Backbone as a printed PyTorch tensor [residue, N CA C, xyz], in Angstrom:
tensor([[[-16.0790, -18.2010,   7.0370],
         [-14.9640, -17.2760,   6.8920],
         [-15.2770, -16.0260,   7.7280]],

        [[-14.3240, -15.6100,   8.5790],
         [-14.5620, -14.4230,   9.4010],
         [-14.2590, -13.1520,   8.6130]],

        [[-14.5800, -12.0060,   9.1950],
         [-14.4230, -10.7200,   8.4890],
         [-12.9700, -10.4480,   8.1270]],

        [[-12.0310, -10.7670,   9.0230],
         [-10.6120, -10.5370,   8.7430],
         [-10.1480, -11.4040,   7.5700]],

        [[-10.5430, -12.6610,   7.5580],
         [-10.1680, -13.5720,   6.4800],
         [-10.7510, -13.1080,   5.1490]],

        [[-11.9980, -12.6600,   5.1680],
         [-12.6200, -12.1450,   3.9460],
         [-11.8860, -10.9020,   3.4470]],

        [[-11.5060, -10.0330,   4.3630],
         [-10.7840,  -8.8100,   3.9930],
         [ -9.4450,  -9.1690,   3.3560]],

        [[ -8.6870, -10.0500,   3.9880],
         [ -7.3820, -10.4600,   3.4680],
         [ -7.5140, -11.1580,   2.1070]],

        [[ -8.6110, -11.8690,   1.8830],
         [ -8.8140, -12.6010,   0.6380],
         [ -8.9680, -11.6720,  -0.5710]],

        [[ -9.2990, -10.4170,  -0.3500],
         [ -9.4350,  -9.4700,  -1.4600],
         [ -8.0880,  -9.1440,  -2.1100]],

        [[ -7.0210,  -9.2390,  -1.3590],
         [ -5.6910,  -8.8540,  -1.8370],
         [ -5.2370,  -9.7570,  -2.9820]],

        [[ -4.7160,  -9.1330,  -4.0510],
         [ -4.1950,  -9.8810,  -5.2060],
         [ -2.7100, -10.1870,  -5.0490]],

        [[ -2.0970,  -9.7070,  -3.9890],
         [ -0.6650,  -9.9210,  -3.7110],
         [  0.2240,  -9.2980,  -4.7920]],

        [[ -0.1180,  -8.0870,  -5.2100],
         [  0.6940,  -7.3980,  -6.2200],
         [  1.9240,  -6.7430,  -5.5960]],

        [[  1.8600,  -6.4460,  -4.3040],
         [  2.9940,  -5.8450,  -3.6050],
         [  3.1390,  -4.3450,  -3.7820]],

        [[  2.2890,  -3.7240,  -4.5710],
         [  2.4510,  -2.2900,  -4.8320],
         [  2.2040,  -1.4300,  -3.6030]],

        [[  1.4330,  -1.8970,  -2.6580],
         [  1.2320,  -1.1220,  -1.4370],
         [  2.4700,  -1.1680,  -0.5480]],

        [[  3.4210,  -2.0240,  -0.8690],
         [  4.6480,  -2.1740,  -0.0800],
         [  5.8010,  -1.3210,  -0.5900]],

        [[  5.5140,  -0.3840,  -1.4580],
         [  6.5390,   0.5610,  -1.8950],
         [  6.4510,   1.8010,  -1.0100]],

        [[  7.5980,   2.4070,  -0.7470],
         [  7.6580,   3.5550,   0.1520],
         [  6.7450,   4.6750,  -0.3380]],

        [[  6.1370,   5.3770,   0.6130],
         [  5.2320,   6.4860,   0.3190],
         [  5.7850,   7.7760,   0.9170]],

        [[  5.3710,   8.8780,   0.3330],
         [  5.7290,  10.2080,   0.8150],
         [  4.4350,  10.9850,   0.9840]],

        [[  4.2760,  11.6200,   2.1260],
         [  3.1430,  12.5110,   2.3410],
         [  3.6730,  13.9230,   2.1480]],

        [[  3.2770,  14.5610,   1.0720],
         [  3.7420,  15.9090,   0.7500],
         [  2.5330,  16.8340,   0.7020]],

        [[  2.4640,  17.7070,   1.6830],
         [  1.3750,  18.6700,   1.7810],
         [  0.0050,  18.0050,   1.7290]],

        [[ -0.1040,  16.8690,   2.4200],
         [ -1.3740,  16.1660,   2.5190],
         [ -1.7070,  15.2580,   1.3520]],

        [[ -0.8580,  15.1920,   0.3690],
         [ -1.0620,  14.3020,  -0.7820],
         [ -0.0830,  13.1420,  -0.6700]],

        [[ -0.5510,  11.9400,  -0.9490],
         [  0.2920,  10.7460,  -0.8510],
         [  0.8830,  10.4310,  -2.2160]],

        [[  2.1930,  10.2160,  -2.2150],
         [  2.9170,   9.8170,  -3.4130],
         [  3.5990,   8.4870,  -3.1150]],

        [[  3.7290,   7.6450,  -4.1200],
         [  4.5010,   6.4220,  -3.9450],
         [  5.8190,   6.5890,  -4.6880]],

        [[  6.8020,   5.7990,  -4.2890],
         [  8.1310,   5.8740,  -4.8860],
         [  8.4410,   4.5580,  -5.5920]],

        [[  9.6140,   4.5020,  -6.1830],
         [ 10.0500,   3.2600,  -6.8120],
         [ 10.8890,   2.4160,  -5.8610]],

        [[ 10.8750,   2.7540,  -4.5640],
         [ 11.6450,   2.0220,  -3.5580],
         [ 10.7490,   1.0650,  -2.7740]],

        [[ 10.9550,  -0.2420,  -2.9580],
         [ 10.1470,  -1.2070,  -2.2040],
         [ 10.6170,  -1.2980,  -0.7560]],

        [[  9.7300,  -1.7430,   0.0940],
         [ 10.0810,  -2.0560,   1.4730],
         [ 11.1530,  -3.1400,   1.4390]],

        [[ 12.0870,  -3.0820,   2.3670],
         [ 13.1560,  -4.0830,   2.3950],
         [ 12.6550,  -5.4780,   2.7810]],

        [[ 11.4230,  -5.5750,   3.2150],
         [ 10.8340,  -6.8750,   3.5740],
         [ 10.0160,  -7.4760,   2.4230]],

        [[  9.9060,  -6.7720,   1.3070],
         [  9.1560,  -7.2660,   0.1640],
         [ 10.0600,  -8.1100,  -0.7290]],

        [[  9.6450,  -9.3350,  -0.9920],
         [ 10.3530, -10.1970,  -1.9210],
         [  9.8900,  -9.8050,  -3.3180]],

        [[ 10.7590,  -9.1980,  -4.0940],
         [ 10.3770,  -8.6820,  -5.4050],
         [ 10.0300,  -9.7790,  -6.4120]],

        [[ 10.5550, -10.9780,  -6.2180],
         [ 10.2600, -12.0830,  -7.1370],
         [  8.8380, -12.6060,  -6.9240]],

        [[  8.4350, -12.7490,  -5.6710],
         [  7.1070, -13.2910,  -5.3700],
         [  6.0680, -12.2140,  -5.0960]],

        [[  6.5360, -10.9910,  -4.8320],
         [  5.6860,  -9.8510,  -4.4500],
         [  4.9920, -10.0940,  -3.1240]],

        [[  5.6080, -10.8930,  -2.2750],
         [  5.0610, -11.1860,  -0.9560],
         [  5.9670, -10.6320,   0.1240]],

        [[  5.3610, -10.2580,   1.2360],
         [  6.1120,  -9.7930,   2.3980],
         [  6.8050, -10.9950,   3.0380]],

        [[  8.0850, -10.8570,   3.3030],
         [  8.8450, -11.9680,   3.8800],
         [  8.6160, -12.1170,   5.3810]],

        [[  7.9940, -11.1330,   6.0070],
         [  7.7450, -11.1740,   7.4440],
         [  6.2740, -10.8840,   7.7600]],

        [[  5.3860, -11.2480,   6.8610],
         [  3.9830, -10.8410,   6.9550],
         [  3.3670, -11.0370,   8.3400]],

        [[  3.4450, -12.2170,   8.9520],
         [  2.8090, -12.3780,  10.2660],
         [  3.4050, -11.4720,  11.3460]],

        [[  4.6800, -11.1190,  11.2100],
         [  5.3490, -10.2870,  12.2010],
         [  5.6670,  -8.8840,  11.6730]],

        [[  4.9980,  -8.4420,  10.6230],
         [  5.3900,  -7.2150,   9.9440],
         [  5.3260,  -5.9860,  10.8360]],

        [[  4.4340,  -5.9430,  11.7990],
         [  4.3320,  -4.7720,  12.6680],
         [  5.5320,  -4.6200,  13.5910]],

        [[  6.1480,  -5.7250,  13.9630],
         [  7.3330,  -5.6340,  14.8130],
         [  8.6140,  -5.6200,  13.9880]],

        [[  8.6290,  -6.3500,  12.8820],
         [  9.8250,  -6.4050,  12.0280],
         [ 10.0120,  -5.1220,  11.2370]],

        [[  8.9350,  -4.4400,  10.9580],
         [  8.9900,  -3.2060,  10.1610],
         [  8.0400,  -2.1850,  10.8050]],

        [[  8.4940,  -1.5330,  11.8800],
         [  7.6340,  -0.5330,  12.5330],
         [  7.1350,   0.4930,  11.5110]],

        [[  5.8680,   0.8150,  11.6060],
         [  5.2750,   1.7530,  10.6750],
         [  4.5680,   1.0920,   9.5120]],

        [[  4.7120,  -0.2240,   9.3790],
         [  4.0030,  -0.9390,   8.3220],
         [  2.5060,  -0.7560,   8.5510]],

        [[  1.8020,  -0.3950,   7.5060],
         [  0.3680,  -0.1570,   7.5990],
         [ -0.3820,  -1.4620,   7.4230]],

        [[ -1.2380,  -1.7590,   8.3710],
         [ -2.0400,  -2.9740,   8.2880],
         [ -3.0870,  -2.8560,   7.1950]],

        [[ -3.3750,  -3.9780,   6.5610],
         [ -4.4590,  -4.0170,   5.5860],
         [ -5.7640,  -4.2540,   6.3360]],

        [[ -6.3950,  -3.1620,   6.7090],
         [ -7.7090,  -3.2370,   7.3240],
         [ -8.5270,  -2.0520,   6.8210]],

        [[ -9.7200,  -1.9240,   7.3050],
         [-10.6180,  -0.8850,   6.8100],
         [-10.0410,   0.5210,   6.9520]],

        [[ -9.1580,   0.7400,   7.9100],
         [ -8.5890,   2.0650,   8.1640],
         [ -7.5930,   2.5000,   7.0860]],

        [[ -7.0460,   1.5670,   6.3610],
         [ -6.0520,   1.9010,   5.3350],
         [ -6.6710,   2.7060,   4.1930]],

        [[ -7.9420,   2.5180,   3.9600],
         [ -8.6130,   3.2230,   2.8640],
         [ -8.5060,   4.7340,   3.0370]],

        [[ -8.6950,   5.2180,   4.2490],
         [ -8.6280,   6.6470,   4.5150],
         [ -7.2410,   7.2350,   4.3910]],

        [[ -6.2240,   6.3940,   4.3570],
         [ -4.8480,   6.8840,   4.2510],
         [ -4.4520,   7.2360,   2.8210]],

        [[ -5.1520,   6.6890,   1.8490],
         [ -4.8490,   6.9770,   0.4450],
         [ -3.5440,   6.3920,  -0.0450]],

        [[ -3.1730,   5.2140,   0.4620],
         [ -1.8970,   4.6090,   0.0910],
         [ -2.0220,   3.4280,  -0.8750]],

        [[ -3.2370,   3.0410,  -1.2120],
         [ -3.4390,   1.8950,  -2.0920],
         [ -3.6050,   2.3460,  -3.5360]],

        [[ -3.0690,   1.5770,  -4.4890],
         [ -3.2290,   1.9260,  -5.9100],
         [ -4.7020,   1.9640,  -6.2990]],

        [[ -5.0340,   2.7470,  -7.3050],
         [ -6.4240,   2.9330,  -7.7170],
         [ -7.1130,   1.6310,  -8.1120]],

        [[ -6.3640,   0.6730,  -8.6670],
         [ -6.9800,  -0.5790,  -9.0970],
         [ -6.9270,  -1.6750,  -8.0370]],

        [[ -6.5060,  -1.3300,  -6.8370],
         [ -6.4730,  -2.2970,  -5.7330],
         [ -7.9000,  -2.7270,  -5.4150]],

        [[ -8.1420,  -4.0220,  -5.2170],
         [ -9.4980,  -4.4990,  -4.9290],
         [-10.1310,  -3.8660,  -3.6920]],

        [[ -9.3220,  -3.3630,  -2.7790],
         [ -9.8710,  -2.7300,  -1.5850],
         [-10.5170,  -1.3900,  -1.8900]],

        [[-10.0810,  -0.7120,  -2.9400],
         [-10.5590,   0.6500,  -3.2130],
         [-11.0800,   0.8580,  -4.6340]],

        [[-10.9460,  -0.1070,  -5.5040],
         [-11.2780,   0.0620,  -6.9260],
         [-12.7120,   0.5270,  -7.1640]],

        [[-13.6270,   0.1490,  -6.3040],
         [-15.0270,   0.5220,  -6.5110],
         [-15.4510,   1.7680,  -5.7450]],

        [[-14.5180,   2.4490,  -5.1140],
         [-14.8430,   3.6540,  -4.3490],
         [-14.7360,   4.8930,  -5.2330]],

        [[-15.8000,   5.6080,  -5.3780],
         [-15.8480,   6.7720,  -6.2740],
         [-14.9950,   7.9450,  -5.7820]],

        [[-14.9570,   8.1940,  -4.4800],
         [-14.2580,   9.3630,  -3.9420],
         [-12.8410,   9.0720,  -3.4500]],

        [[-12.3070,   7.9020,  -3.7840],
         [-10.9660,   7.5320,  -3.3200],
         [ -9.9030,   8.2560,  -4.1490]],

        [[ -8.9280,   8.8410,  -3.4600],
         [ -7.8110,   9.5000,  -4.1370],
         [ -6.5660,   8.6420,  -3.9570]],

        [[ -6.1270,   7.9570,  -5.0120],
         [ -4.9640,   7.0710,  -4.8950],
         [ -3.6620,   7.8620,  -4.9130]],

        [[ -2.5790,   7.2450,  -4.4660],
         [ -1.2840,   7.9160,  -4.5550],
         [ -0.8350,   8.0040,  -6.0090]],

        [[  0.0320,   8.9510,  -6.2820],
         [  0.6220,   9.0780,  -7.6110],
         [  2.1260,   8.9500,  -7.4600]],

        [[  2.7980,   8.6790,  -8.5480],
         [  4.2360,   8.4690,  -8.5190],
         [  4.9610,   9.7750,  -8.1800]],

        [[  5.8720,   9.7070,  -7.2300],
         [  6.7250,  10.8420,  -6.8660],
         [  7.7580,  10.9890,  -7.9530]],

        [[  7.8110,  12.1270,  -8.5880],
         [  8.7640,  12.3850,  -9.6600],
         [  9.7290,  13.4640,  -9.1890]],

        [[ 10.9470,  13.0450,  -8.8200],
         [ 11.9240,  13.9900,  -8.2870],
         [ 12.2980,  15.0580,  -9.2900]],

        [[ 12.2450,  14.7570, -10.5720],
         [ 12.5820,  15.7460, -11.6010],
         [ 11.5560,  16.8790, -11.6740]],

        [[ 10.3140,  16.5560, -11.3440],
         [  9.2600,  17.5610, -11.3870],
         [  9.0060,  18.1790, -10.0250]],

        [[  9.6850,  17.6920,  -8.9840],
         [  9.5060,  18.2510,  -7.6680],
         [  8.3250,  17.6750,  -6.9010]],

        [[  7.7110,  16.6420,  -7.4380],
         [  6.6510,  15.9460,  -6.6970],
         [  6.6070,  14.5120,  -7.1260]]])
């Protein structure tokens, strides 16, 4: 198994990283709006192999994503990282 395959194998396919994010003053928030390419029934991307062209701006699941702070705290990619700051839910009523 190569490094890319091993990295991809960590994913539980929960789909939570495929919800829209907001960067507000350097803090990442997630919203309740899924990407239009996410199949909500299966929690899988419908265009996964072509996601970079079908959905410009889609963040690849690679080592660089960790520094972006867009993965949920219990995601297998970041769950064991002590200094990782996960996104929190954007609450429009509270202004963040």
